[in-house]
PDB file of C-alpha atoms in Angstrom:
ATOM      1  CA  UNK Q   1     126.168 224.763 124.977  1.00 90.00           C
ATOM      2  CA  UNK Q   2     125.506 221.397 126.559  1.00 96.00           C
ATOM      3  CA  UNK Q   3     125.766 218.510 124.100  1.00 98.00           C
ATOM      4  CA  UNK Q   4     123.641 215.387 124.436  1.00 98.00           C
ATOM      5  CA  UNK Q   5     123.317 212.093 122.555  1.00 98.00           C
ATOM      6  CA  UNK Q   6     119.599 211.328 122.556  1.00 98.00           C
ATOM      7  CA  UNK Q   7     119.297 210.054 118.980  1.00 98.00           C
ATOM      8  CA  UNK Q   8     121.881 209.034 116.400  1.00 98.00           C
ATOM      9  CA  UNK Q   9     121.551 212.237 114.401  1.00 98.00           C
ATOM     10  CA  UNK Q  10     122.451 214.403 117.376  1.00 98.00           C
ATOM     11  CA  UNK Q  11     125.912 213.913 115.854  1.00 98.00           C
ATOM     12  CA  UNK Q  12     126.801 215.223 112.430  1.00 97.00           C
ATOM     13  CA  UNK Q  13     128.448 212.866 109.979  1.00 96.00           C
ATOM     14  CA  UNK Q  14     131.864 214.408 110.748  1.00 94.00           C
ATOM     15  CA  UNK Q  15     131.244 214.188 114.492  1.00 96.00           C
ATOM     16  CA  UNK Q  16     130.252 210.538 114.166  1.00 96.00           C
ATOM     17  CA  UNK Q  17     133.591 209.856 112.474  1.00 94.00           C
ATOM     18  CA  UNK Q  18     135.366 211.758 115.264  1.00 94.00           C
ATOM     19  CA  UNK Q  19     133.652 209.608 117.909  1.00 96.00           C
ATOM     20  CA  UNK Q  20     134.540 206.419 116.024  1.00 95.00           C
ATOM     21  CA  UNK Q  21     138.141 207.586 115.711  1.00 94.00           C
ATOM     22  CA  UNK Q  22     138.261 208.170 119.475  1.00 95.00           C
ATOM     23  CA  UNK Q  23     136.715 204.737 120.052  1.00 96.00           C
ATOM     24  CA  UNK Q  24     139.310 203.006 117.890  1.00 95.00           C
ATOM     25  CA  UNK Q  25     142.096 204.857 119.706  1.00 94.00           C
ATOM     26  CA  UNK Q  26     140.677 203.872 123.099  1.00 96.00           C
ATOM     27  CA  UNK Q  27     140.471 200.269 121.992  1.00 96.00           C
ATOM     28  CA  UNK Q  28     144.169 200.418 121.106  1.00 95.00           C
ATOM     29  CA  UNK Q  29     145.036 202.103 124.428  1.00 96.00           C
ATOM     30  CA  UNK Q  30     142.244 201.795 126.981  1.00 96.00           C
ATOM     31  CA  UNK Q  31     143.666 204.372 129.394  1.00 96.00           C
ATOM     32  CA  UNK Q  32     144.773 207.051 126.911  1.00 96.00           C
ATOM     33  CA  UNK Q  33     141.808 209.322 127.784  1.00 96.00           C
ATOM     34  CA  UNK Q  34     141.193 210.372 131.404  1.00 97.00           C
ATOM     35  CA  UNK Q  35     138.388 212.872 130.771  1.00 96.00           C
ATOM     36  CA  UNK Q  36     136.702 211.999 134.079  1.00 97.00           C
ATOM     37  CA  UNK Q  37     139.824 211.998 136.231  1.00 97.00           C
ATOM     38  CA  UNK Q  38     139.257 213.532 139.638  1.00 96.00           C
ATOM     39  CA  UNK Q  39     137.235 211.376 139.826  1.00 96.00           C
ATOM     40  CA  UNK Q  40     134.217 213.102 138.320  1.00 97.00           C
ATOM     41  CA  UNK Q  41     130.962 211.190 138.795  1.00 98.00           C
ATOM     42  CA  UNK Q  42     128.476 210.031 136.163  1.00 98.00           C
ATOM     43  CA  UNK Q  43     124.910 208.978 137.074  1.00 98.00           C
ATOM     44  CA  UNK Q  44     123.914 205.754 135.290  1.00 97.00           C
ATOM     45  CA  UNK Q  45     120.182 205.122 135.578  1.00 96.00           C
ATOM     46  CA  UNK Q  46     118.338 201.953 134.571  1.00 94.00           C
ATOM     47  CA  UNK Q  47     114.578 201.670 134.186  1.00 93.00           C
ATOM     48  CA  UNK Q  48     114.958 198.540 132.001  1.00 89.00           C
ATOM     49  CA  UNK Q  49     116.876 195.278 132.433  1.00 85.00           C
ATOM     50  CA  UNK Q  50     120.522 195.448 131.400  1.00 87.00           C
ATOM     51  CA  UNK Q  51     123.767 193.513 131.195  1.00 91.00           C
ATOM     52  CA  UNK Q  52     126.036 194.938 128.466  1.00 92.00           C
ATOM     53  CA  UNK Q  53     124.938 198.534 129.031  1.00 93.00           C
ATOM     54  CA  UNK Q  54     125.539 198.424 132.776  1.00 94.00           C
ATOM     55  CA  UNK Q  55     128.828 196.593 132.402  1.00 96.00           C
ATOM     56  CA  UNK Q  56     130.242 198.748 129.616  1.00 97.00           C
ATOM     57  CA  UNK Q  57     129.265 202.093 131.118  1.00 98.00           C
ATOM     58  CA  UNK Q  58     130.510 201.109 134.587  1.00 97.00           C
ATOM     59  CA  UNK Q  59     133.841 199.886 133.291  1.00 98.00           C
ATOM     60  CA  UNK Q  60     134.126 202.715 130.794  1.00 98.00           C
ATOM     61  CA  UNK Q  61     133.500 205.524 133.281  1.00 98.00           C
ATOM     62  CA  UNK Q  62     136.074 203.982 135.618  1.00 98.00           C
ATOM     63  CA  UNK Q  63     138.646 203.693 132.820  1.00 98.00           C
ATOM     64  CA  UNK Q  64     138.109 207.380 131.978  1.00 98.00           C
ATOM     65  CA  UNK Q  65     139.104 208.125 135.577  1.00 98.00           C
ATOM     66  CA  UNK Q  66     135.566 208.736 136.827  1.00 98.00           C
ATOM     67  CA  UNK Q  67     133.130 207.214 139.294  1.00 98.00           C
ATOM     68  CA  UNK Q  68     129.888 205.578 138.087  1.00 98.00           C
ATOM     69  CA  UNK Q  69     126.904 206.206 140.359  1.00 97.00           C
ATOM     70  CA  UNK Q  70     124.406 203.444 139.665  1.00 95.00           C
ATOM     71  CA  UNK Q  71     120.788 204.558 140.118  1.00 93.00           C
ATOM     72  CA  UNK Q  72     117.996 201.971 140.316  1.00 89.00           C
ATOM     73  CA  UNK Q  73     115.134 203.344 138.262  1.00 88.00           C
ATOM     74  CA  UNK Q  74     112.658 201.200 140.198  1.00 86.00           C
ATOM     75  CA  UNK Q  75     113.660 202.884 143.444  1.00 87.00           C
ATOM     76  CA  UNK Q  76     114.025 206.381 142.016  1.00 85.00           C
ATOM     77  CA  UNK Q  77     110.672 206.199 140.154  1.00 89.00           C
ATOM     78  CA  UNK Q  78     111.662 209.124 137.954  1.00 91.00           C
ATOM     79  CA  UNK Q  79     108.617 210.890 136.590  1.00 91.00           C
ATOM     80  CA  UNK Q  80     106.311 209.164 139.073  1.00 90.00           C
ATOM     81  CA  UNK Q  81     107.470 209.874 142.603  1.00 90.00           C
ATOM     82  CA  UNK Q  82     109.320 212.979 141.491  1.00 93.00           C
ATOM     83  CA  UNK Q  83     109.205 214.952 138.254  1.00 96.00           C
ATOM     84  CA  UNK Q  84     111.875 214.363 135.619  1.00 97.00           C
ATOM     85  CA  UNK Q  85     112.833 218.038 135.750  1.00 97.00           C
ATOM     86  CA  UNK Q  86     113.316 218.032 139.527  1.00 96.00           C
ATOM     87  CA  UNK Q  87     115.401 214.836 139.408  1.00 96.00           C
ATOM     88  CA  UNK Q  88     117.539 216.367 136.679  1.00 97.00           C
ATOM     89  CA  UNK Q  89     118.126 219.561 138.672  1.00 96.00           C
ATOM     90  CA  UNK Q  90     119.411 217.482 141.576  1.00 96.00           C
ATOM     91  CA  UNK Q  91     121.635 215.287 139.413  1.00 96.00           C
ATOM     92  CA  UNK Q  92     123.208 218.151 137.497  1.00 96.00           C
ATOM     93  CA  UNK Q  93     124.387 219.786 140.735  1.00 96.00           C
ATOM     94  CA  UNK Q  94     126.476 216.704 141.515  1.00 97.00           C
ATOM     95  CA  UNK Q  95     127.513 214.734 138.426  1.00 98.00           C
ATOM     96  CA  UNK Q  96     129.434 215.464 135.216  1.00 97.00           C
ATOM     97  CA  UNK Q  97     127.059 213.514 132.942  1.00 98.00           C
ATOM     98  CA  UNK Q  98     123.903 211.391 133.020  1.00 98.00           C
ATOM     99  CA  UNK Q  99     123.349 208.052 131.279  1.00 98.00           C
ATOM    100  CA  UNK Q 100     119.743 206.818 131.161  1.00 97.00           C
ATOM    101  CA  UNK Q 101     118.189 203.570 129.879  1.00 96.00           C
ATOM    102  CA  UNK Q 102     114.465 204.104 129.907  1.00 96.00           C
ATOM    103  CA  UNK Q 103     111.212 203.730 127.970  1.00 95.00           C
ATOM    104  CA  UNK Q 104     109.734 206.716 126.111  1.00 96.00           C
ATOM    105  CA  UNK Q 105     112.002 208.999 124.120  1.00 98.00           C
ATOM    106  CA  UNK Q 106     110.014 211.905 125.537  1.00 98.00           C
ATOM    107  CA  UNK Q 107     111.383 211.072 128.997  1.00 97.00           C
ATOM    108  CA  UNK Q 108     115.036 211.454 128.049  1.00 98.00           C
ATOM    109  CA  UNK Q 109     114.284 214.524 125.942  1.00 98.00           C
ATOM    110  CA  UNK Q 110     112.624 216.137 128.970  1.00 98.00           C
ATOM    111  CA  UNK Q 111     115.671 215.331 131.077  1.00 97.00           C
ATOM    112  CA  UNK Q 112     118.022 216.807 128.499  1.00 98.00           C
ATOM    113  CA  UNK Q 113     115.905 219.938 128.376  1.00 97.00           C
ATOM    114  CA  UNK Q 114     116.519 220.508 132.090  1.00 97.00           C
ATOM    115  CA  UNK Q 115     120.142 219.342 132.199  1.00 97.00           C
ATOM    116  CA  UNK Q 116     123.303 221.430 132.239  1.00 96.00           C
ATOM    117  CA  UNK Q 117     125.493 218.320 131.832  1.00 97.00           C
ATOM    118  CA  UNK Q 118     125.522 215.875 128.910  1.00 98.00           C
ATOM    119  CA  UNK Q 119     122.726 213.271 128.808  1.00 98.00           C
ATOM    120  CA  UNK Q 120     123.370 209.988 126.975  1.00 98.00           C
ATOM    121  CA  UNK Q 121     120.636 207.706 125.667  1.00 98.00           C
ATOM    122  CA  UNK Q 122     121.541 204.192 126.793  1.00 98.00           C
ATOM    123  CA  UNK Q 123     118.381 202.864 125.055  1.00 97.00           C
ATOM    124  CA  UNK Q 124     114.833 204.086 124.721  1.00 97.00           C
ATOM    125  CA  UNK Q 125     111.848 202.625 122.913  1.00 96.00           C
ATOM    126  CA  UNK Q 126     112.816 204.686 119.845  1.00 97.00           C
ATOM    127  CA  UNK Q 127     116.627 204.651 119.632  1.00 98.00           C
ATOM    128  CA  UNK Q 128     119.786 202.831 120.711  1.00 98.00           C
ATOM    129  CA  UNK Q 129     122.551 205.166 119.471  1.00 98.00           C
ATOM    130  CA  UNK Q 130     125.399 203.781 121.584  1.00 98.00           C
ATOM    131  CA  UNK Q 131     124.808 200.298 120.179  1.00 98.00           C
ATOM    132  CA  UNK Q 132     124.932 201.566 116.595  1.00 98.00           C
ATOM    133  CA  UNK Q 133     128.248 203.362 117.214  1.00 98.00           C
ATOM    134  CA  UNK Q 134     129.651 200.071 118.510  1.00 98.00           C
ATOM    135  CA  UNK Q 135     128.257 198.304 115.436  1.00 98.00           C
ATOM    136  CA  UNK Q 136     129.810 200.830 113.053  1.00 97.00           C
ATOM    137  CA  UNK Q 137     133.176 200.431 114.760  1.00 97.00           C
ATOM    138  CA  UNK Q 138     132.845 196.656 114.409  1.00 97.00           C
ATOM    139  CA  UNK Q 139     131.930 196.863 110.721  1.00 96.00           C
ATOM    140  CA  UNK Q 140     134.894 199.183 110.112  1.00 95.00           C
ATOM    141  CA  UNK Q 141     137.247 196.776 111.878  1.00 94.00           C
ATOM    142  CA  UNK Q 142     136.098 193.779 109.851  1.00 94.00           C
ATOM    143  CA  UNK Q 143     135.688 195.373 106.418  1.00 88.00           C
ATOM    144  CA  UNK Q 144     138.861 197.452 106.305  1.00 79.00           C
ATOM    145  CA  UNK Q 145     137.112 200.727 107.066  1.00 72.00           C
ATOM    146  CA  UNK Q 146     139.486 201.696 109.854  1.00 74.00           C
ATOM    147  CA  UNK Q 147     142.096 202.472 107.206  1.00 65.00           C
ATOM    148  CA  UNK Q 148     140.109 205.626 106.487  1.00 60.00           C
ATOM    149  CA  UNK Q 149     141.366 206.965 109.780  1.00 51.00           C
ATOM    150  CA  UNK Q 150     144.831 207.490 108.390  1.00 41.00           C
ATOM    151  CA  UNK Q 151     143.807 210.876 106.971  1.00 50.00           C
ATOM    152  CA  UNK Q 152     142.560 211.942 110.391  1.00 57.00           C
ATOM    153  CA  UNK Q 153     138.937 211.999 109.286  1.00 66.00           C
ATOM    154  CA  UNK Q 154     137.962 208.761 110.986  1.00 68.00           C
ATOM    155  CA  UNK Q 155     136.769 205.339 109.823  1.00 77.00           C
ATOM    156  CA  UNK Q 156     135.506 205.241 106.248  1.00 79.00           C
ATOM    157  CA  UNK Q 157     132.268 203.280 105.943  1.00 91.00           C
ATOM    158  CA  UNK Q 158     130.616 204.951 102.967  1.00 90.00           C
ATOM    159  CA  UNK Q 159     129.512 202.602 100.222  1.00 91.00           C
ATOM    160  CA  UNK Q 160     129.219 199.513 102.396  1.00 95.00           C
ATOM    161  CA  UNK Q 161     125.851 197.782 102.708  1.00 97.00           C
ATOM    162  CA  UNK Q 162     124.215 197.000 106.031  1.00 98.00           C
ATOM    163  CA  UNK Q 163     121.134 194.768 106.035  1.00 98.00           C
ATOM    164  CA  UNK Q 164     118.911 194.461 109.085  1.00 98.00           C
ATOM    165  CA  UNK Q 165     116.293 191.715 109.427  1.00 98.00           C
ATOM    166  CA  UNK Q 166     113.565 191.980 112.027  1.00 96.00           C
ATOM    167  CA  UNK Q 167     111.187 194.518 113.496  1.00 96.00           C
ATOM    168  CA  UNK Q 168     111.563 197.600 111.324  1.00 97.00           C
ATOM    169  CA  UNK Q 169     109.761 199.683 113.912  1.00 96.00           C
ATOM    170  CA  UNK Q 170     111.993 198.983 116.890  1.00 96.00           C
ATOM    171  CA  UNK Q 171     114.812 201.071 118.337  1.00 97.00           C
ATOM    172  CA  UNK Q 172     117.588 199.131 116.603  1.00 97.00           C
ATOM    173  CA  UNK Q 173     116.045 199.565 113.160  1.00 98.00           C
ATOM    174  CA  UNK Q 174     115.505 203.278 113.754  1.00 98.00           C
ATOM    175  CA  UNK Q 175     119.084 203.764 114.917  1.00 98.00           C
ATOM    176  CA  UNK Q 176     120.469 201.731 112.018  1.00 98.00           C
ATOM    177  CA  UNK Q 177     118.567 204.026 109.679  1.00 98.00           C
ATOM    178  CA  UNK Q 178     119.862 207.273 111.185  1.00 98.00           C
ATOM    179  CA  UNK Q 179     123.347 206.132 112.195  1.00 98.00           C
ATOM    180  CA  UNK Q 180     123.902 204.191 109.000  1.00 98.00           C
ATOM    181  CA  UNK Q 181     122.779 207.127 106.869  1.00 98.00           C
ATOM    182  CA  UNK Q 182     125.202 209.419 108.716  1.00 97.00           C
ATOM    183  CA  UNK Q 183     128.022 206.983 107.915  1.00 96.00           C
ATOM    184  CA  UNK Q 184     127.064 206.927 104.225  1.00 96.00           C
ATOM    185  CA  UNK Q 185     126.017 203.281 104.325  1.00 97.00           C
ATOM    186  CA  UNK Q 186     123.466 201.672 102.071  1.00 98.00           C
ATOM    187  CA  UNK Q 187     120.986 200.649 104.765  1.00 98.00           C
ATOM    188  CA  UNK Q 188     118.406 197.976 103.999  1.00 98.00           C
ATOM    189  CA  UNK Q 189     115.627 197.131 106.424  1.00 98.00           C
ATOM    190  CA  UNK Q 190     113.949 193.761 105.844  1.00 98.00           C
ATOM    191  CA  UNK Q 191     110.767 193.641 107.933  1.00 98.00           C
ATOM    192  CA  UNK Q 192     107.323 192.020 107.760  1.00 96.00           C
ATOM    193  CA  UNK Q 193     104.419 194.118 106.563  1.00 94.00           C
ATOM    194  CA  UNK Q 194     103.011 195.985 109.535  1.00 93.00           C
ATOM    195  CA  UNK Q 195     106.417 196.300 111.191  1.00 95.00           C
ATOM    196  CA  UNK Q 196     107.982 199.006 109.030  1.00 96.00           C
ATOM    197  CA  UNK Q 197     110.019 201.937 110.401  1.00 97.00           C
ATOM    198  CA  UNK Q 198     108.184 205.030 111.570  1.00 97.00           C
ATOM    199  CA  UNK Q 199     107.511 207.285 108.599  1.00 97.00           C
ATOM    200  CA  UNK Q 200     109.027 210.422 110.156  1.00 97.00           C
ATOM    201  CA  UNK Q 201     112.257 208.607 111.050  1.00 97.00           C
ATOM    202  CA  UNK Q 202     112.450 207.054 107.612  1.00 98.00           C
ATOM    203  CA  UNK Q 203     112.191 210.537 106.113  1.00 98.00           C
ATOM    204  CA  UNK Q 204     114.937 211.796 108.452  1.00 98.00           C
ATOM    205  CA  UNK Q 205     117.224 208.960 107.391  1.00 98.00           C
ATOM    206  CA  UNK Q 206     116.544 209.539 103.695  1.00 98.00           C
ATOM    207  CA  UNK Q 207     117.341 213.239 104.078  1.00 98.00           C
ATOM    208  CA  UNK Q 208     120.645 212.432 105.786  1.00 98.00           C
ATOM    209  CA  UNK Q 209     121.547 209.778 103.213  1.00 98.00           C
ATOM    210  CA  UNK Q 210     121.041 212.328 100.455  1.00 98.00           C
ATOM    211  CA  UNK Q 211     123.873 214.385 101.962  1.00 97.00           C
ATOM    212  CA  UNK Q 212     126.303 211.545 102.738  1.00 96.00           C
ATOM    213  CA  UNK Q 213     125.974 209.403  99.617  1.00 96.00           C
ATOM    214  CA  UNK Q 214     124.167 206.618 101.450  1.00 97.00           C
ATOM    215  CA  UNK Q 215     120.822 205.085 100.618  1.00 98.00           C
ATOM    216  CA  UNK Q 216     117.786 203.687 102.410  1.00 98.00           C
ATOM    217  CA  UNK Q 217     115.715 200.668 101.380  1.00 98.00           C
ATOM    218  CA  UNK Q 218     112.787 199.105 103.224  1.00 98.00           C
ATOM    219  CA  UNK Q 219     111.473 195.786 101.945  1.00 98.00           C
ATOM    220  CA  UNK Q 220     109.356 192.845 103.092  1.00 97.00           C
ATOM    221  CA  UNK Q 221     111.619 190.482 101.107  1.00 98.00           C
ATOM    222  CA  UNK Q 222     114.410 189.216 103.419  1.00 97.00           C
ATOM    223  CA  UNK Q 223     116.432 187.857 100.478  1.00 97.00           C
ATOM    224  CA  UNK Q 224     116.378 191.215  98.701  1.00 98.00           C
ATOM    225  CA  UNK Q 225     117.499 192.952 101.907  1.00 98.00           C
ATOM    226  CA  UNK Q 226     120.486 190.658 102.442  1.00 98.00           C
ATOM    227  CA  UNK Q 227     121.608 190.139  98.827  1.00 98.00           C
ATOM    228  CA  UNK Q 228     125.263 191.187  98.503  1.00 98.00           C
ATOM    229  CA  UNK Q 229     125.325 192.932 101.912  1.00 98.00           C
ATOM    230  CA  UNK Q 230     128.658 193.509 103.686  1.00 97.00           C
ATOM    231  CA  UNK Q 231     127.084 193.232 107.150  1.00 98.00           C
ATOM    232  CA  UNK Q 232     123.882 191.499 108.230  1.00 98.00           C
ATOM    233  CA  UNK Q 233     122.252 192.333 111.562  1.00 98.00           C
ATOM    234  CA  UNK Q 234     119.234 191.089 113.415  1.00 98.00           C
ATOM    235  CA  UNK Q 235     117.579 191.573 116.795  1.00 96.00           C
ATOM    236  CA  UNK Q 236     114.987 189.902 118.976  1.00 93.00           C
ATOM    237  CA  UNK Q 237     111.495 189.764 117.523  1.00 92.00           C
ATOM    238  CA  UNK Q 238     110.037 190.800 120.898  1.00 85.00           C
ATOM    239  CA  UNK Q 239     111.525 193.914 122.459  1.00 79.00           C
ATOM    240  CA  UNK Q 240     111.257 194.809 126.148  1.00 74.00           C
ATOM    241  CA  UNK Q 241     107.701 195.867 126.916  1.00 75.00           C
ATOM    242  CA  UNK Q 242     106.228 193.776 124.041  1.00 73.00           C
ATOM    243  CA  UNK Q 243     106.156 190.421 125.837  1.00 76.00           C
ATOM    244  CA  UNK Q 244     102.364 190.158 125.498  1.00 78.00           C
ATOM    245  CA  UNK Q 245     102.781 190.104 121.682  1.00 78.00           C
ATOM    246  CA  UNK Q 246     105.327 187.249 121.648  1.00 77.00           C
ATOM    247  CA  UNK Q 247     103.049 184.519 120.265  1.00 81.00           C
ATOM    248  CA  UNK Q 248     101.414 186.658 117.567  1.00 84.00           C
ATOM    249  CA  UNK Q 249     104.810 187.806 116.256  1.00 88.00           C
ATOM    250  CA  UNK Q 250     106.196 184.329 115.564  1.00 90.00           C
ATOM    251  CA  UNK Q 251     104.407 183.701 112.250  1.00 92.00           C
ATOM    252  CA  UNK Q 252     105.108 187.028 110.489  1.00 94.00           C
ATOM    253  CA  UNK Q 253     108.741 187.129 111.653  1.00 95.00           C
ATOM    254  CA  UNK Q 254     109.667 183.482 110.937  1.00 95.00           C
ATOM    255  CA  UNK Q 255     110.623 184.165 107.253  1.00 96.00           C
ATOM    256  CA  UNK Q 256     113.064 186.813 108.513  1.00 97.00           C
ATOM    257  CA  UNK Q 257     115.151 184.400 110.589  1.00 97.00           C
ATOM    258  CA  UNK Q 258     118.871 184.835 109.905  1.00 98.00           C
ATOM    259  CA  UNK Q 259     119.953 181.295 109.045  1.00 98.00           C
ATOM    260  CA  UNK Q 260     122.636 179.790 106.829  1.00 98.00           C
ATOM    261  CA  UNK Q 261     120.524 179.958 103.662  1.00 98.00           C
ATOM    262  CA  UNK Q 262     119.774 183.661 104.130  1.00 98.00           C
ATOM    263  CA  UNK Q 263     123.373 184.498 105.036  1.00 98.00           C
ATOM    264  CA  UNK Q 264     124.556 182.735 101.853  1.00 98.00           C
ATOM    265  CA  UNK Q 265     122.871 185.548  99.893  1.00 98.00           C
ATOM    266  CA  UNK Q 266     125.164 188.163 101.465  1.00 98.00           C
ATOM    267  CA  UNK Q 267     128.652 189.085 100.254  1.00 97.00           C
ATOM    268  CA  UNK Q 268     131.170 186.230 100.696  1.00 96.00           C
ATOM    269  CA  UNK Q 269     133.009 188.099 103.463  1.00 96.00           C
ATOM    270  CA  UNK Q 270     129.882 189.499 105.120  1.00 97.00           C
ATOM    271  CA  UNK Q 271     129.888 189.761 108.908  1.00 98.00           C
ATOM    272  CA  UNK Q 272     126.986 189.017 111.255  1.00 98.00           C
ATOM    273  CA  UNK Q 273     125.880 191.404 113.998  1.00 98.00           C
ATOM    274  CA  UNK Q 274     123.457 190.973 116.902  1.00 98.00           C
ATOM    275  CA  UNK Q 275     123.117 193.436 119.776  1.00 96.00           C
ATOM    276  CA  UNK Q 276     122.216 190.605 122.205  1.00 96.00           C
ATOM    277  CA  UNK Q 277     120.559 188.993 124.031  1.00 95.00           C
ATOM    278  CA  UNK Q 278     120.069 186.491 121.206  1.00 95.00           C
ATOM    279  CA  UNK Q 279     117.406 183.791 120.966  1.00 94.00           C
ATOM    280  CA  UNK Q 280     118.888 180.902 119.012  1.00 97.00           C
ATOM    281  CA  UNK Q 281     116.298 179.239 116.815  1.00 95.00           C
ATOM    282  CA  UNK Q 282     114.168 182.352 116.580  1.00 94.00           C
ATOM    283  CA  UNK Q 283     115.627 185.509 114.992  1.00 96.00           C
ATOM    284  CA  UNK Q 284     118.983 183.763 114.413  1.00 98.00           C
ATOM    285  CA  UNK Q 285     120.162 180.175 114.262  1.00 98.00           C
ATOM    286  CA  UNK Q 286     122.950 178.821 116.452  1.00 98.00           C
ATOM    287  CA  UNK Q 287     124.814 177.895 113.257  1.00 98.00           C
ATOM    288  CA  UNK Q 288     125.039 181.577 112.294  1.00 98.00           C
ATOM    289  CA  UNK Q 289     125.410 183.189 115.724  1.00 98.00           C
ATOM    290  CA  UNK Q 290     128.216 180.828 116.714  1.00 98.00           C
ATOM    291  CA  UNK Q 291     129.650 180.550 113.205  1.00 98.00           C
ATOM    292  CA  UNK Q 292     132.843 181.949 111.682  1.00 97.00           C
ATOM    293  CA  UNK Q 293     131.194 185.079 110.249  1.00 98.00           C
ATOM    294  CA  UNK Q 294     129.717 186.158 113.552  1.00 98.00           C
ATOM    295  CA  UNK Q 295     131.420 189.208 115.091  1.00 98.00           C
ATOM    296  CA  UNK Q 296     128.922 189.663 117.932  1.00 98.00           C
ATOM    297  CA  UNK Q 297     131.526 189.314 120.671  1.00 97.00           C
ATOM    298  CA  UNK Q 298     133.684 192.058 119.133  1.00 98.00           C
ATOM    299  CA  UNK Q 299     130.464 194.055 118.812  1.00 98.00           C
ATOM    300  CA  UNK Q 300     129.691 193.543 122.522  1.00 97.00           C
ATOM    301  CA  UNK Q 301     133.208 194.609 123.514  1.00 98.00           C
ATOM    302  CA  UNK Q 302     132.986 197.669 121.304  1.00 98.00           C
ATOM    303  CA  UNK Q 303     130.114 199.022 123.404  1.00 98.00           C
ATOM    304  CA  UNK Q 304     132.831 199.852 125.966  1.00 98.00           C
ATOM    305  CA  UNK Q 305     135.076 201.739 123.558  1.00 98.00           C
ATOM    306  CA  UNK Q 306     132.255 203.529 121.736  1.00 98.00           C
ATOM    307  CA  UNK Q 307     130.601 204.754 124.942  1.00 98.00           C
ATOM    308  CA  UNK Q 308     133.881 205.992 126.400  1.00 98.00           C
ATOM    309  CA  UNK Q 309     134.365 207.925 123.165  1.00 98.00           C
ATOM    310  CA  UNK Q 310     130.834 209.370 123.401  1.00 98.00           C
ATOM    311  CA  UNK Q 311     131.342 210.587 126.966  1.00 98.00           C
ATOM    312  CA  UNK Q 312     134.745 212.052 126.124  1.00 98.00           C
ATOM    313  CA  UNK Q 313     133.356 213.812 123.030  1.00 98.00           C
ATOM    314  CA  UNK Q 314     130.322 215.280 124.820  1.00 98.00           C
ATOM    315  CA  UNK Q 315     132.377 216.525 127.758  1.00 97.00           C
ATOM    316  CA  UNK Q 316     134.884 218.147 125.388  1.00 96.00           C
ATOM    317  CA  UNK Q 317     132.100 219.910 123.483  1.00 94.00           C
ATOM    318  CA  UNK Q 318     130.073 221.084 126.471  1.00 93.00           C
ATOM    319  CA  UNK Q 319     130.493 224.516 128.007  1.00 77.00           C
ATOM    320  CA  UNK Q 320     128.613 226.284 130.792  1.00 62.00           C
ATOM    321  CA  UNK Q 321     128.008 225.092 134.368  1.00 55.00           C
ATOM    322  CA  UNK Q 322     128.231 221.418 133.525  1.00 56.00           C
ATOM    323  CA  UNK Q 323     131.785 221.811 132.293  1.00 64.00           C
ATOM    324  CA  UNK Q 324     132.929 222.691 135.825  1.00 58.00           C
ATOM    325  CA  UNK Q 325     131.754 219.463 137.422  1.00 65.00           C
TER     326      UNK Q 325
END
């Protein structure tokens, strides 16, 4: 069976811990895993602007011994000039895996349906699973959770509280819900009315949390979301593709800015996360982003280690024609 990572809950809770364990090991020894030695090639496709995703996948594939084939989505026009299924059939005859940063979740699901090699979601409008794995690794590093790996089961995050302030309906919020629930976290989403998570995804997260000991809270009170939290995250108020809404979003989102007063409500040792790019003075102040509790640069580095671990895991758990590439 070909394994993909299209949404956070494509991994079980145990598999998520396995991926995080691999990521921590690769951070300790960057060249310990050569899953793509040959080199085997991986297609990395971008329909949206990128910096960290392009950098971390390119470097990561190379460090696994492989060769990253960068595909310009604007030139390829996947789904416009040529059907997604036909593009996928071509790619899977030549590469060991496909990484795609695109718009609709339906696009990457269609590709996975036609693929015989692993497909990795490098961001869609609905989910950003690679970013959340990097965030979980970062939280574990800074809250002592890596010690849970001593028993071989992987980082222990259960019982910690993650608060997210911002657009509850964007891809980061949705992935925090699913990925955080899998890790057994108490996930709190603080979002303005009208910007809540999608109801079906909220139900999925609540169902997962019921099996892992986590919990899910959605509130329009930013102070209630952050109170006592071990990690506080935020994201831009205007995601890619929403630029026309920028001015109308300022007023409802302003109370959800992560500033010093809001952060003071969190646990004394709470860490601050931001997936970047950050807009100082809007969703986060410079005082907080550049302050001593910010771990955003560790978080950015951990994209590399988490994504290498994802590729290694998917290749190890994939059989059939794709396994021969």
